[in-house]
XYZ file of N, CA and C in Angstrom:
663
model
N 66.893 7.084 -34.798
C 66.330 6.065 -33.790
C 64.937 6.459 -32.846
N 64.054 6.075 -33.125
C 62.650 6.440 -32.982
C 62.578 6.672 -31.609
N 62.478 7.748 -30.622
C 62.137 7.636 -28.971
C 60.779 6.877 -28.798
N 60.733 6.138 -27.918
C 59.220 5.735 -27.267
C 58.522 6.438 -26.816
N 57.126 6.850 -26.802
C 56.172 7.576 -27.202
C 56.600 8.269 -25.767
N 56.593 7.590 -24.799
C 56.281 8.138 -23.264
C 57.984 8.746 -23.588
N 59.051 9.418 -23.535
C 59.485 10.108 -23.765
C 59.865 11.408 -24.545
N 58.670 10.891 -25.407
C 58.193 12.718 -26.247
C 57.379 13.711 -25.441
N 56.584 12.493 -24.766
C 55.584 12.914 -23.681
C 56.610 13.721 -22.699
N 57.533 13.271 -21.888
C 58.200 13.851 -21.175
C 58.643 14.954 -21.240
N 59.541 14.996 -22.799
C 60.863 16.403 -22.956
C 59.588 17.018 -23.186
N 57.796 17.112 -23.419
C 56.572 18.110 -23.841
C 56.623 18.631 -22.785
N 56.357 17.738 -21.719
C 55.219 18.209 -20.800
C 56.484 19.027 -20.165
N 57.810 18.913 -19.639
C 59.302 19.566 -19.698
C 59.316 20.395 -20.216
N 59.086 20.667 -21.422
C 59.651 21.967 -22.159
C 58.404 23.172 -21.914
N 57.187 22.536 -21.544
C 55.723 23.200 -21.254
C 55.973 23.686 -20.189
N 56.606 23.217 -19.389
C 56.451 23.100 -17.630
C 57.831 24.275 -17.541
N 58.258 23.973 -18.350
C 59.992 25.489 -18.470
C 59.171 26.683 -19.195
N 58.582 26.577 -19.551
C 57.936 27.235 -20.794
C 56.602 28.847 -19.794
N 56.177 28.068 -18.535
C 55.029 28.244 -18.069
C 55.514 28.544 -16.922
N 56.919 27.950 -16.551
C 57.796 29.094 -14.949
C 58.593 29.914 -16.027
N 59.324 30.021 -16.620
C 59.288 31.588 -17.033
C 58.718 32.439 -17.433
N 57.472 32.323 -18.150
C 56.449 33.374 -18.194
C 56.107 33.352 -16.560
N 55.584 32.733 -15.798
C 55.684 33.202 -14.694
C 57.147 34.269 -13.644
N 57.826 33.432 -14.294
C 59.064 34.029 -13.517
C 58.966 35.427 -14.437
N 58.999 36.082 -15.573
C 58.733 37.185 -16.234
C 58.109 37.844 -15.946
N 56.495 37.345 -15.259
C 55.700 38.433 -14.806
C 56.348 39.257 -13.661
N 56.483 38.204 -12.636
C 56.800 38.473 -11.176
C 58.077 39.330 -11.373
N 58.929 39.383 -12.307
C 60.049 40.768 -12.277
C 59.225 41.932 -12.891
N 58.961 41.645 -13.993
C 58.076 43.331 -14.228
C 56.872 43.787 -13.172
N 56.206 42.819 -12.556
C 55.491 43.090 -11.682
C 56.179 43.885 -10.646
N 57.608 43.000 -10.406
C 58.386 43.989 -8.855
C 59.019 45.175 -9.673
N 58.699 45.179 -10.392
C 60.027 46.257 -11.132
C 58.851 47.240 -11.031
N 57.929 47.524 -11.819
C 56.191 48.061 -11.380
C 56.122 48.981 -9.658
N 56.485 47.700 -9.494
C 56.340 48.424 -7.389
C 57.364 48.858 -6.967
N 58.451 48.596 -7.689
C 59.851 49.145 -7.045
C 59.397 50.947 -7.673
N 58.908 51.231 -8.758
C 59.493 52.140 -9.628
C 58.401 53.129 -9.114
N 56.889 52.089 -8.204
C 56.026 53.015 -8.157
C 56.519 53.319 -6.841
N 57.564 52.818 -5.660
C 57.749 52.999 -4.548
C 58.678 54.089 -4.306
N 59.410 54.475 -5.455
C 60.517 55.475 -5.318
C 59.926 56.553 -6.684
N 58.927 56.346 -6.871
C 58.281 58.087 -7.185
C 58.859 57.758 -8.893
N 59.249 56.432 -9.506
C 60.061 57.317 -10.732
C 58.891 57.021 -11.759
N 57.774 56.517 -11.234
C 56.442 56.782 -12.855
C 56.016 58.006 -12.668
N 55.618 58.400 -13.275
C 54.803 60.273 -12.949
C 53.210 59.900 -12.944
N 52.590 60.751 -12.268
C 51.354 60.539 -11.966
C 50.402 60.787 -13.439
N 49.059 60.814 -13.357
C 48.362 61.259 -14.285
C 47.790 63.007 -14.140
N 47.380 63.024 -15.121
C 47.152 64.537 -15.148
C 45.799 65.238 -14.788
N 45.498 65.919 -13.970
C 44.243 66.209 -13.665
C 44.312 67.820 -13.100
N 43.086 68.180 -13.359
C 43.047 69.945 -12.958
C 43.298 70.451 -11.585
N 44.225 71.274 -11.453
C 44.450 71.808 -10.345
C 43.466 72.651 -9.765
N 43.182 73.007 -8.819
C 42.340 73.458 -7.461
C 42.047 74.535 -7.785
N 40.883 75.190 -7.819
C 40.211 76.178 -7.863
C 41.042 77.428 -7.517
N 41.221 78.678 -7.483
C 41.035 80.002 -6.720
C 40.149 80.952 -6.749
N 39.309 81.203 -6.087
C 38.595 82.395 -5.973
C 38.649 83.130 -5.489
N 39.629 84.056 -4.380
C 40.430 85.399 -4.291
C 40.867 85.208 -3.421
N 41.458 86.117 -3.070
C 42.379 86.457 -1.876
C 42.091 85.713 -0.467
N 43.115 85.445 0.582
C 42.282 85.408 2.235
C 43.524 85.611 2.920
N 43.830 86.102 4.023
C 44.293 86.915 4.797
C 45.237 84.816 5.253
N 46.700 85.736 5.442
C 47.080 84.423 6.153
C 47.446 84.000 7.319
N 47.204 83.075 7.477
C 47.005 82.638 9.033
C 47.967 82.619 10.094
N 47.991 83.288 11.354
C 48.770 83.763 12.038
C 49.970 83.073 12.220
N 49.525 81.906 12.488
C 51.662 81.636 12.679
C 52.621 81.692 11.431
N 51.949 81.657 10.440
C 52.266 82.486 8.812
C 53.052 83.462 9.489
N 52.557 84.469 10.009
C 52.670 86.044 10.339
C 53.418 85.847 10.663
N 53.618 85.090 12.082
C 55.085 85.006 12.760
C 56.361 84.433 12.016
N 56.071 84.026 11.785
C 57.071 82.912 11.099
C 58.075 83.874 10.040
N 56.964 84.693 9.023
C 57.542 85.646 8.382
C 58.146 86.654 8.427
N 57.846 87.674 9.722
C 58.376 88.230 10.723
C 59.917 87.723 10.260
N 60.291 86.470 11.404
C 61.440 85.353 11.459
C 62.074 85.617 10.488
N 61.584 84.931 8.809
C 62.043 84.280 8.282
C 61.408 84.818 6.804
N 61.706 86.451 6.531
C 61.313 87.004 5.440
C 61.288 86.174 4.048
N 62.862 85.618 3.933
C 63.410 85.309 2.590
C 62.204 84.090 2.107
N 61.858 83.617 3.110
C 60.504 82.329 3.170
C 59.833 82.481 2.083
N 59.506 83.507 2.797
C 58.121 84.257 2.138
C 57.986 85.644 1.376
N 58.962 85.549 0.565
C 59.318 86.688 -0.248
C 58.851 86.265 -1.901
N 58.130 86.303 -2.735
C 57.501 85.999 -3.897
C 58.201 86.173 -5.353
N 59.235 85.613 -5.535
C 59.437 86.020 -6.683
C 59.277 85.642 -8.537
N 58.431 87.034 -8.519
C 57.987 86.939 -10.002
C 58.615 86.315 -11.206
N 59.837 86.095 -11.250
C 61.152 85.643 -11.922
C 60.696 84.096 -11.562
N 60.341 83.375 -10.844
C 60.203 82.225 -10.821
C 58.520 81.457 -11.610
N 58.855 80.401 -11.822
C 57.793 80.128 -12.462
C 56.525 79.787 -11.226
N 55.476 79.296 -11.843
C 54.335 79.209 -10.606
C 53.940 78.055 -10.406
N 54.317 77.425 -11.533
C 53.946 75.817 -11.755
C 55.714 75.195 -12.430
N 55.790 73.842 -12.297
C 56.559 72.991 -12.489
C 56.038 71.878 -13.620
N 57.099 72.135 -14.310
C 57.213 70.859 -15.761
C 57.369 69.833 -15.148
N 56.693 69.273 -14.449
C 56.966 68.065 -13.853
C 58.044 67.172 -15.048
N 58.786 66.644 -14.561
C 59.693 65.581 -15.176
C 59.630 64.085 -14.147
N 59.819 62.882 -14.676
C 60.113 61.821 -13.853
C 61.240 61.906 -12.360
N 62.313 62.639 -13.026
C 62.803 62.802 -11.938
C 62.849 63.841 -10.338
N 62.483 64.750 -11.043
C 61.105 65.453 -10.253
C 60.579 65.243 -9.405
N 59.473 63.703 -9.903
C 58.844 63.769 -9.240
C 58.824 61.934 -8.162
N 60.346 62.159 -8.788
C 61.260 60.617 -7.724
C 61.897 61.637 -6.401
N 62.430 63.163 -6.974
C 62.710 63.936 -5.570
C 61.520 64.004 -4.737
N 60.740 64.077 -5.469
C 59.467 64.822 -4.793
C 59.326 63.682 -3.668
N 58.869 62.518 -4.464
C 58.530 61.069 -3.289
C 59.596 61.264 -2.461
N 60.766 60.953 -2.300
C 62.138 60.621 -1.857
C 62.460 61.776 -0.723
N 61.847 62.776 -0.989
C 61.909 63.996 0.159
C 60.925 64.319 1.265
N 59.926 63.585 0.423
C 59.062 64.149 0.778
C 58.644 62.787 2.570
N 59.284 61.422 1.596
C 59.346 60.057 2.474
C 60.665 60.114 4.175
N 61.388 61.006 3.427
C 62.772 61.371 4.004
C 62.353 61.853 5.033
N 61.688 63.655 5.584
C 61.270 64.128 6.183
C 60.264 63.719 7.125
N 58.998 63.097 6.468
C 58.115 62.404 7.111
C 58.806 61.433 8.631
N 59.732 60.065 7.914
C 60.438 60.021 8.899
C 61.581 60.366 9.760
N 62.152 61.441 9.376
C 63.044 62.396 10.250
C 62.650 62.735 11.447
N 61.339 63.262 11.076
C 60.976 64.391 12.229
C 59.770 63.206 12.978
N 59.714 63.443 14.574
C 58.996 63.193 15.444
C 57.701 64.024 15.835
N 57.075 63.234 15.713
C 55.434 64.296 15.766
C 54.978 64.840 17.057
N 55.003 66.312 17.284
C 55.203 66.835 18.695
C 53.856 68.498 18.296
N 53.004 68.249 19.444
C 51.790 69.185 19.256
C 53.150 70.603 19.860
N 52.703 71.849 19.415
C 52.738 73.044 19.883
C 52.896 72.717 21.111
N 52.466 73.200 21.794
C 51.711 73.338 23.337
C 52.478 72.315 23.644
N 52.368 70.700 23.374
C 53.625 69.582 23.704
C 54.932 70.711 23.900
N 55.395 71.263 22.767
C 56.972 71.818 22.058
C 56.592 72.695 22.783
N 56.487 74.217 23.176
C 57.005 74.932 23.021
C 56.081 76.297 23.956
N 54.606 75.146 24.864
C 53.816 76.226 25.521
C 52.721 77.032 25.127
N 52.652 76.964 23.557
C 52.101 78.276 22.439
C 51.364 77.097 22.198
N 50.325 78.070 21.248
C 49.238 76.662 20.198
C 49.471 76.685 18.716
N 50.728 77.637 18.375
C 50.742 77.650 16.655
C 51.914 78.212 16.869
N 52.767 77.502 16.539
C 53.715 77.955 16.079
C 54.771 77.464 14.316
N 54.751 78.157 13.700
C 55.772 77.348 12.347
C 56.986 77.629 12.410
N 57.533 76.454 12.269
C 59.443 76.735 12.567
C 59.879 75.478 11.693
N 61.152 75.201 11.885
C 61.677 73.917 10.912
C 62.194 73.173 11.854
N 61.606 73.246 12.873
C 61.766 71.182 13.315
C 63.528 70.864 13.469
N 63.837 71.817 14.020
C 65.507 71.954 13.639
C 65.928 71.105 15.298
N 65.261 70.446 16.333
C 65.210 69.799 16.985
C 64.664 68.264 16.941
N 64.419 67.738 15.772
C 63.938 67.072 15.577
C 62.242 66.606 15.886
N 61.542 67.358 16.280
C 60.130 67.709 16.647
C 59.430 68.841 16.009
N 58.099 67.808 15.438
C 57.390 69.154 14.912
C 56.215 69.125 14.417
N 55.174 69.562 14.403
C 53.525 69.187 13.843
C 53.542 69.360 12.297
N 52.358 69.516 11.789
C 52.563 69.285 10.630
C 52.530 70.530 9.378
N 52.878 71.976 9.600
C 53.884 72.734 8.839
C 54.768 73.002 9.186
N 55.119 71.888 10.067
C 56.904 72.457 10.596
C 57.560 71.056 9.534
N 56.876 69.741 8.911
C 57.345 69.073 8.169
C 57.429 69.785 7.184
N 56.459 70.553 7.165
C 56.121 70.770 5.006
C 57.262 72.253 4.791
N 57.816 72.955 5.747
C 58.489 73.781 5.490
C 59.752 73.407 5.023
N 60.518 72.081 6.220
C 61.267 71.149 5.907
C 61.297 70.893 4.439
N 60.172 70.565 4.073
C 60.371 69.862 3.083
C 60.647 70.572 1.735
N 59.953 71.959 1.994
C 60.216 73.171 0.911
C 61.769 73.335 0.810
N 61.821 73.420 1.882
C 63.277 74.311 2.012
C 64.428 73.289 1.527
N 64.064 72.303 1.667
C 64.582 70.960 0.997
C 65.103 70.578 -0.666
N 63.408 71.345 -0.918
C 63.126 71.453 -2.336
C 64.126 71.962 -3.149
N 63.793 73.558 -2.504
C 64.348 74.723 -3.459
C 66.195 74.121 -3.174
N 66.374 73.466 -1.823
C 67.984 73.410 -2.052
C 68.417 72.416 -3.196
N 66.854 71.456 -3.505
C 67.024 70.539 -4.580
C 67.026 70.916 -6.515
N 66.282 72.618 -6.475
C 66.589 73.458 -6.993
C 64.864 73.581 -7.850
N 64.227 73.127 -7.353
C 62.942 73.428 -7.118
C 61.916 74.841 -7.022
N 61.647 75.830 -7.707
C 60.966 77.206 -7.551
C 60.635 77.067 -6.557
N 60.228 78.045 -5.068
C 59.710 78.113 -4.527
C 58.604 78.643 -4.529
N 58.203 79.901 -5.590
C 56.862 79.820 -5.795
C 55.910 78.776 -6.248
N 56.457 78.146 -6.394
C 55.394 76.864 -7.347
C 55.044 75.938 -5.724
N 55.994 75.940 -4.900
C 55.645 75.280 -4.026
C 54.701 75.225 -2.316
N 53.741 75.826 -2.634
C 52.880 76.124 -1.295
C 52.195 75.953 -0.242
N 52.889 76.574 0.671
C 51.903 76.155 2.111
C 50.591 76.213 1.787
N 49.693 75.209 2.582
C 48.237 75.458 2.312
C 47.639 75.392 3.527
N 46.566 75.546 3.704
C 45.968 74.764 4.874
C 44.369 74.408 4.455
N 43.825 73.600 5.185
C 42.903 72.143 4.876
C 42.531 72.340 6.371
N 40.945 71.708 6.231
C 40.275 71.196 7.361
C 40.531 69.137 7.381
N 40.991 68.747 7.773
C 41.029 67.306 7.597
C 40.363 66.811 7.754
N 40.445 64.668 8.190
C 38.849 64.076 8.267
C 38.672 64.054 9.470
N 39.415 64.701 10.414
C 38.662 65.056 11.968
C 38.135 66.250 12.125
N 38.031 66.867 11.362
C 37.464 68.454 10.899
C 38.225 69.667 11.942
N 39.173 69.403 11.799
C 40.718 69.635 12.257
C 41.510 70.714 11.377
N 42.317 72.064 12.154
C 43.080 72.860 11.355
C 43.870 71.730 10.624
N 44.506 72.036 9.676
C 45.612 70.960 9.041
C 46.124 71.784 7.846
N 47.875 71.625 7.880
C 48.700 72.122 6.370
C 49.240 70.934 6.540
N 49.496 71.218 5.066
C 50.345 70.337 4.015
C 50.560 71.310 3.106
N 51.499 71.336 1.902
C 52.483 71.590 1.279
C 51.914 71.111 -0.744
N 51.534 72.049 -1.293
C 51.179 72.094 -2.881
C 52.012 72.357 -3.627
N 52.073 70.956 -4.364
C 52.997 71.528 -5.266
C 52.446 71.468 -6.529
N 52.812 72.456 -6.957
C 51.757 73.026 -8.313
C 52.935 72.812 -9.580
N 52.032 72.193 -10.564
C 52.752 70.944 -11.638
C 51.838 71.596 -12.678
N 52.789 70.958 -14.001
C 51.505 70.792 -15.130
C 50.711 70.067 -15.274
N 50.959 69.125 -14.161
C 50.139 67.835 -14.324
C 49.152 67.826 -13.423
N 48.652 69.277 -12.337
C 48.101 69.436 -11.456
C 48.887 69.986 -10.444
N 47.902 69.887 -9.262
C 48.171 70.034 -7.405
C 48.318 69.103 -6.908
N 49.963 68.617 -6.303
C 50.047 67.581 -5.403
C 50.209 67.840 -4.549
N 50.282 67.233 -3.667
C 49.543 67.198 -2.053
C 51.032 66.404 -1.468
N 52.011 66.825 0.029
C 52.635 66.445 0.303
C 52.242 66.778 1.391
N 52.528 65.335 2.830
C 51.044 65.523 3.841
C 52.185 64.437 4.496
N 52.292 65.058 5.832
C 53.359 64.233 7.254
C 51.824 63.370 7.668
N 50.549 63.028 7.398
C 50.425 61.462 7.694
C 50.194 60.986 7.369
N 51.271 61.374 5.458
C 50.843 60.069 4.410
C 52.141 60.059 3.814
N 53.325 59.029 3.720
C 54.464 58.967 2.139
C 54.342 59.061 0.932
N 53.248 58.858 0.578
C 51.848 59.212 -0.686
C 51.412 60.108 -0.885
N 52.128 60.538 -2.192
C 51.596 62.231 -2.825
C 50.248 62.205 -3.417
N 49.163 62.526 -3.393
C 48.092 62.446 -3.759
C 47.896 63.624 -4.924
N 46.682 63.524 -5.290
C 46.010 64.981 -6.007
C 45.803 65.700 -5.037
N 45.562 66.688 -5.261
C 44.717 67.148 -4.477
C 43.262 67.145 -4.179
N 42.454 66.901 -5.285
C 41.414 66.096 -5.346
C 41.234 64.536 -4.463
N 42.474 63.841 -4.143
C 41.923 62.829 -3.814
C 42.692 62.175 -2.446
N 42.578 63.660 -1.522
C 42.911 63.182 -0.235
C 41.744 63.341 0.963
N 40.396 63.455 0.586
C 39.647 63.795 1.476
C 39.910 65.387 2.483
N 40.335 65.670 1.764
C 40.621 67.320 2.771
C 39.667 68.599 2.083
N 39.076 68.857 3.047
C 38.613 70.588 2.390
C 39.572 72.014 2.298
N 39.227 72.142 0.947
C 40.735 73.126 0.709
C 39.806 75.149 1.573
N 40.996 75.095 2.098
C 40.708 76.993 2.637
C 41.266 77.789 1.678
N 43.267 77.751 1.614
C 43.807 79.008 1.261
C 44.752 78.125 1.318
N 45.372 78.793 0.608
C 47.243 79.071 0.131
C 48.112 79.799 -0.228
N 49.477 79.786 0.184
C 50.660 80.864 0.212
C 49.614 81.569 -1.177
N 50.214 82.970 -1.563
C 49.422 83.179 -2.722
C 50.932 83.178 -3.722
N 51.017 82.912 -4.978
C 51.771 83.298 -5.500
C 52.607 84.778 -6.740
N 51.436 85.763 -6.097
C 51.531 87.154 -5.890
C 52.009 88.026 -5.491
N 51.922 87.804 -3.995
C 52.561 88.697 -2.936
C 52.192 87.713 -1.796
N 52.384 88.992 -0.719
C 52.092 88.300 0.814
C 50.567 88.041 0.760
N 49.573 88.414 0.444
C 47.737 87.775 0.044
C 47.893 86.604 0.129
N 46.910 85.428 0.405
C 47.104 84.111 0.371
C 45.805 83.998 -0.431
N 46.008 82.850 -1.528
C 44.868 82.493 -1.998
C 43.408 81.872 -1.232
N 42.424 82.638 -1.540
C 41.621 81.350 -1.259
C 41.268 80.445 -1.937
N 40.081 79.480 -1.288
C 40.181 78.245 -2.187
C 38.866 77.627 -2.590
N 38.198 78.273 -1.402
C 36.600 78.163 -1.517
C 35.661 78.412 -0.032
N 36.078 77.648 0.761
C 35.746 77.614 1.755
C 36.015 79.076 2.773
N 34.119 79.059 2.980
C 34.265 80.688 3.612
C 35.359 80.418 4.964
N 34.699 79.823 6.018
C 35.055 79.631 7.246
C 36.515 78.790 7.169
N 37.271 79.745 7.888
C 39.101 79.327 8.649
C 39.337 79.126 9.779
N 40.126 77.569 9.754
C 40.562 77.752 11.223
C 41.738 78.550 11.500
N 41.556 79.281 12.536
C 42.474 80.077 12.915
C 43.831 79.315 13.637
N 44.323 78.274 13.493
C 45.695 77.310 13.963
C 45.465 76.025 13.018
N 46.694 75.890 12.652
C 46.720 74.265 12.180
C 46.800 72.793 12.798
N 46.365 71.958 12.388
C 46.179 71.002 13.185
C 47.379 70.473 13.938
N 47.362 70.619 15.594
C 48.572 70.041 15.999
C 48.847 68.616 15.962
N 49.077 68.306 14.581
C 49.874 67.258 14.217
C 50.706 66.554 13.733
């Protein structure tokens, strides 16, 4: 039996609409999945050039005091790798710990916290400033199996022209920055910071990253 023309048009219109809706739904699902992967850090970042080391530098005073109290945190194990062969699982762990620690610690300056200008510590009471966040992250990452030698405390000049401490994670895909000012982990050259120096990976001397003038303390943020 032949269908009326309007019936055929109705069926075809319905089929096309259904197809378009299915296509849109699939695209949204793919986009949502990609966004979820990005948020959880399961997509590996692109490869970039590591920061250039130009010589040696003196550690910041707060670091020297920290090492006197926590020598194991500052010891360099030459058997550990200097860079991490970054996997998707590693990247996800870095993002998870970075976000967890940023959310767990409340920002408080050392002067307000301890009555002194610059103390590096583990924020055990839940309060700390920039370097304290990064020390906690490094301890958590070492506990997760990352080599401490590839997790380097780093001093920069931030967007306000002040000294600031971040952690540089040295990987086969480049150097990435864990920061308490943002949850996103960025390649070092995309942070907008001026890089001064970082922990050395051979001994107690730090590595100079090119800037001649160094802050005496890290930012109280």
